[in-house]
Tab-separated table of C-alpha atoms in Angstrom:
chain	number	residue	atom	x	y	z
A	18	UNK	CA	147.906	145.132	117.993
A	19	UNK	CA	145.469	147.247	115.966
A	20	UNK	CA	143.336	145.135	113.051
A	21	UNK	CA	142.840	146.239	110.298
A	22	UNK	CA	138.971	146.633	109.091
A	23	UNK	CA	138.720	147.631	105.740
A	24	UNK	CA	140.980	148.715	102.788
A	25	UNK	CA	140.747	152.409	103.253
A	26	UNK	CA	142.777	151.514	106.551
A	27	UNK	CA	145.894	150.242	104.152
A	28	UNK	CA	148.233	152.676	103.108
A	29	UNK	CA	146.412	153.813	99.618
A	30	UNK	CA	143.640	151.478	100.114
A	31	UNK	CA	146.723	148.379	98.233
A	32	UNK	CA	146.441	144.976	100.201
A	33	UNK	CA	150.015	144.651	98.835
A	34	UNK	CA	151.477	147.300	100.661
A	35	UNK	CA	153.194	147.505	104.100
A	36	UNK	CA	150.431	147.846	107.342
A	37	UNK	CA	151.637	149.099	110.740
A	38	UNK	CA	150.095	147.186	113.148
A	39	UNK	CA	150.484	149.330	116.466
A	40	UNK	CA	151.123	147.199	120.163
A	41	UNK	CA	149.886	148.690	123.333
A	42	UNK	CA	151.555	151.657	125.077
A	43	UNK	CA	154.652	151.061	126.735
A	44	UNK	CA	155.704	148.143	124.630
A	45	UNK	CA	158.296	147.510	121.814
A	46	UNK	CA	157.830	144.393	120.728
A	47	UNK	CA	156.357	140.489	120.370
A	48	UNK	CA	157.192	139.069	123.675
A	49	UNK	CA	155.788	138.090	126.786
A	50	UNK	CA	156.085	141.161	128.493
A	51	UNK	CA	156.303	143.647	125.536
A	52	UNK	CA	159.809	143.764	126.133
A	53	UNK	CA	163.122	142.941	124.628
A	54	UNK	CA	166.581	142.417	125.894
A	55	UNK	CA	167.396	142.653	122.386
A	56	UNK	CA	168.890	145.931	120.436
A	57	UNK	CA	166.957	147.172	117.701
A	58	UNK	CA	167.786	147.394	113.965
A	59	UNK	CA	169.272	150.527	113.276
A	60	UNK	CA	167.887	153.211	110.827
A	61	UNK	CA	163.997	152.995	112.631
A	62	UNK	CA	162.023	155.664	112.220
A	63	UNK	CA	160.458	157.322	115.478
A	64	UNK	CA	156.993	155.623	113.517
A	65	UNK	CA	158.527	152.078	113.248
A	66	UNK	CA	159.928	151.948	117.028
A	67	UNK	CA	156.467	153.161	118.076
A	68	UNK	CA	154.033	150.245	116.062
A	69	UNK	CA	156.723	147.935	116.814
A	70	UNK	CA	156.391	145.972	113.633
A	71	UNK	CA	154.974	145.982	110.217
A	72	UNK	CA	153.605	143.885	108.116
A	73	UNK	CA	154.042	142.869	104.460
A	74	UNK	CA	151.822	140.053	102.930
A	75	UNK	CA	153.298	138.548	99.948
A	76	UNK	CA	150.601	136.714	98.215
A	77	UNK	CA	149.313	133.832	97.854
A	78	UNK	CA	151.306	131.999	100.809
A	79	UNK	CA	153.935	134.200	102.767
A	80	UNK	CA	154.320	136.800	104.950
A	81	UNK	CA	156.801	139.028	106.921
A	82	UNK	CA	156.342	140.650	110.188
A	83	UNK	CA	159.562	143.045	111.164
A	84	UNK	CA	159.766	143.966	115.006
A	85	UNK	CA	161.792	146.255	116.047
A	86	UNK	CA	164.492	143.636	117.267
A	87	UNK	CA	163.530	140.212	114.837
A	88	UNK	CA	162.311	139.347	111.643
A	89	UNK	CA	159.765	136.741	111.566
A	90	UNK	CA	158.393	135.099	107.993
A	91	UNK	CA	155.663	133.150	107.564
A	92	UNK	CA	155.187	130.425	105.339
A	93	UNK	CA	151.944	128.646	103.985
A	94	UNK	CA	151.697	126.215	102.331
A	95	UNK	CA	148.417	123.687	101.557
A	96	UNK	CA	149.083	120.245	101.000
A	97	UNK	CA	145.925	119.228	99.934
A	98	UNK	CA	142.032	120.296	100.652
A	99	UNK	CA	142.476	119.622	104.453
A	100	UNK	CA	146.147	119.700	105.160
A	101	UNK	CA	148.608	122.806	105.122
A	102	UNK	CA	152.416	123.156	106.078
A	103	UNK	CA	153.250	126.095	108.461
A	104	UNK	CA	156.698	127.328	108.418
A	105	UNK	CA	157.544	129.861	110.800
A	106	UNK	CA	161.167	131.487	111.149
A	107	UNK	CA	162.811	133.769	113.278
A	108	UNK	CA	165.491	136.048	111.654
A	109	UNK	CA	168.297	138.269	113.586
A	110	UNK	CA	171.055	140.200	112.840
A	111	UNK	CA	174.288	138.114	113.234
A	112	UNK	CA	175.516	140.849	115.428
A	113	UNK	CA	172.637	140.444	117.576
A	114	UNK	CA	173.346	136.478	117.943
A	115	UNK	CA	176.915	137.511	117.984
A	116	UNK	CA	176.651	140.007	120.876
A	117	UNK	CA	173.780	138.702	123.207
A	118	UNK	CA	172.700	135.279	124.704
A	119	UNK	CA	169.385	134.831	122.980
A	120	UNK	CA	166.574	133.240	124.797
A	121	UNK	CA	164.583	131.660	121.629
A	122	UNK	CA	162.177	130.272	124.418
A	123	UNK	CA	161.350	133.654	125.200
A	124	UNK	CA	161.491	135.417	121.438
A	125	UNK	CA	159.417	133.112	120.278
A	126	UNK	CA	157.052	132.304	123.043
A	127	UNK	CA	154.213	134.721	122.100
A	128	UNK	CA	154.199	134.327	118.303
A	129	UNK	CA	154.069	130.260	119.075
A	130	UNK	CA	150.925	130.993	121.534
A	131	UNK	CA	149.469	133.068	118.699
A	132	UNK	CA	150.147	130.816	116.276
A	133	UNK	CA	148.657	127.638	118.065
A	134	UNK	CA	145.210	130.137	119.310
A	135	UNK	CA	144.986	130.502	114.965
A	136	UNK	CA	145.673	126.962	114.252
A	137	UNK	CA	142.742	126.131	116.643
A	138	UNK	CA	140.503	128.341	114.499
A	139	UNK	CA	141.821	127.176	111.391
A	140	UNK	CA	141.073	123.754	112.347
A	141	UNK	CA	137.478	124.505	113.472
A	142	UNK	CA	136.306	126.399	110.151
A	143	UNK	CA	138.203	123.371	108.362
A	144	UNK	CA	135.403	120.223	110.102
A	145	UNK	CA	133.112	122.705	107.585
A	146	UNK	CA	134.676	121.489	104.502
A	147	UNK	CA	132.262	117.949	104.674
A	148	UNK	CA	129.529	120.330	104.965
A	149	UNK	CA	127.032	120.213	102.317
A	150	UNK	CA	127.789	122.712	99.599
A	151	UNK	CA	127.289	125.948	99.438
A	152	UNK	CA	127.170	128.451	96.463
A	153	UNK	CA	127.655	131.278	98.660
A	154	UNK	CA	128.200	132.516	101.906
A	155	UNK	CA	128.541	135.827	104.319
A	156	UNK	CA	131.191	137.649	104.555
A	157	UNK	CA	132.207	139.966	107.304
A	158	UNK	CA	133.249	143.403	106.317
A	159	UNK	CA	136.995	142.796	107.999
A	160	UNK	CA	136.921	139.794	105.605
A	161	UNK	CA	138.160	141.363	102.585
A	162	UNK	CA	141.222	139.414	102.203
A	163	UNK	CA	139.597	136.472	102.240
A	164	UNK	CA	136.865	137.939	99.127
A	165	UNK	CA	140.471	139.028	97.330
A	166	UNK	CA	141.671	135.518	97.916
A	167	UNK	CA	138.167	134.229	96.459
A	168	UNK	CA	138.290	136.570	93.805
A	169	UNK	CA	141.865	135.804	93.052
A	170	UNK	CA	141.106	131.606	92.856
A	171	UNK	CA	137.930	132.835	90.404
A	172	UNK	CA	139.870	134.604	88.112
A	173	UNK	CA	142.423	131.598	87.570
A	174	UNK	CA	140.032	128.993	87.833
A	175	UNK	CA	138.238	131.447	84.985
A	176	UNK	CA	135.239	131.767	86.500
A	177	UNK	CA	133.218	135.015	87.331
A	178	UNK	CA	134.545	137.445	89.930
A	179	UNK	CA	132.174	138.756	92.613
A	180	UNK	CA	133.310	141.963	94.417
A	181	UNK	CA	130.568	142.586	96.571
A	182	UNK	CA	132.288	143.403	99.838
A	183	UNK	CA	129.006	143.938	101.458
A	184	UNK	CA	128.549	140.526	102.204
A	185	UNK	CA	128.110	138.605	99.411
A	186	UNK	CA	130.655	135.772	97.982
């Protein structure tokens, strides 16, 4: 899949919009292979069968990724400083479950690897929270969700915003 580096890649620059997120040539979907026995949603655009899913983030804790052939949404939720709830379902059409045998092993199988290779992460940048503190840290420029998500805590916490997106938090 193509990341996304900076806002001017979003459509009009607005985290809260839609991102195509393209998969390599030659495949249609979030599976092992790239493949799906599955049909796909009527009413796709030449554009949507080609990136094979967007995106839609739906801030602060939830978002959507549409395939060509699923729905997946993504739920977040923290339970404290050092604990947080992951909810991940898998939508179809009930003519698809009506019409097919679905292997959920298989439809699920690469978002599940994906999902564990991020937990791992997660759970690495978490041992930092008995760190001492810091008042501020570096930012990488493909990190500007997480200075929105700072920025958005700040402003309900009422404290000053800092939009420096060179680096700065």
């Amino acid at each position: 899949a193509k990341g996304l580096d900076s806002l001017k890649e979003l459509p009009e620059g607005d985290p809260m919009k839609s991102a195509h997120s393209y998969l390599a040539e030659g495949k249609e979907t979030w599976s092992p292979d790239g493949h799906t026995p599955l049909p796909h949603f009527d009413g796709l655009t030449e554009e949507e069968h080609e990136s094979g899913m967007t995106f839609a983030d739906f801030v602060p804790g939830v978002f959507m990724v549409a395939h060509v052939d699923y729905l997946r949404s993504v739920h977040i939720l923290p339970l404290g400083p050092e604990q947080t709830q992951l909810t991940v379902n898998w939508l179809l059409p009930i003519t698809t479950i009506a019409s097919h045998d679905v292997d959920m092993d298989r439809l699920t199988r690469f978002a599940r690897q994906v999902v564990a290779e991020d937990q791992l992460v997660c759970e690495l940048n978490q041992a930092g929270l008995h760190c001492q503190p810091q008042k501020q840290g570096v930012l990488m420029p493909q990190e500007h969700g997480v200075l929105w998500f700072d920025n958005w805590v700040r402003e309900r916490l009422g404290e000053a915003i800092m939009s420096d997106t060179s680096g700065q938090t």
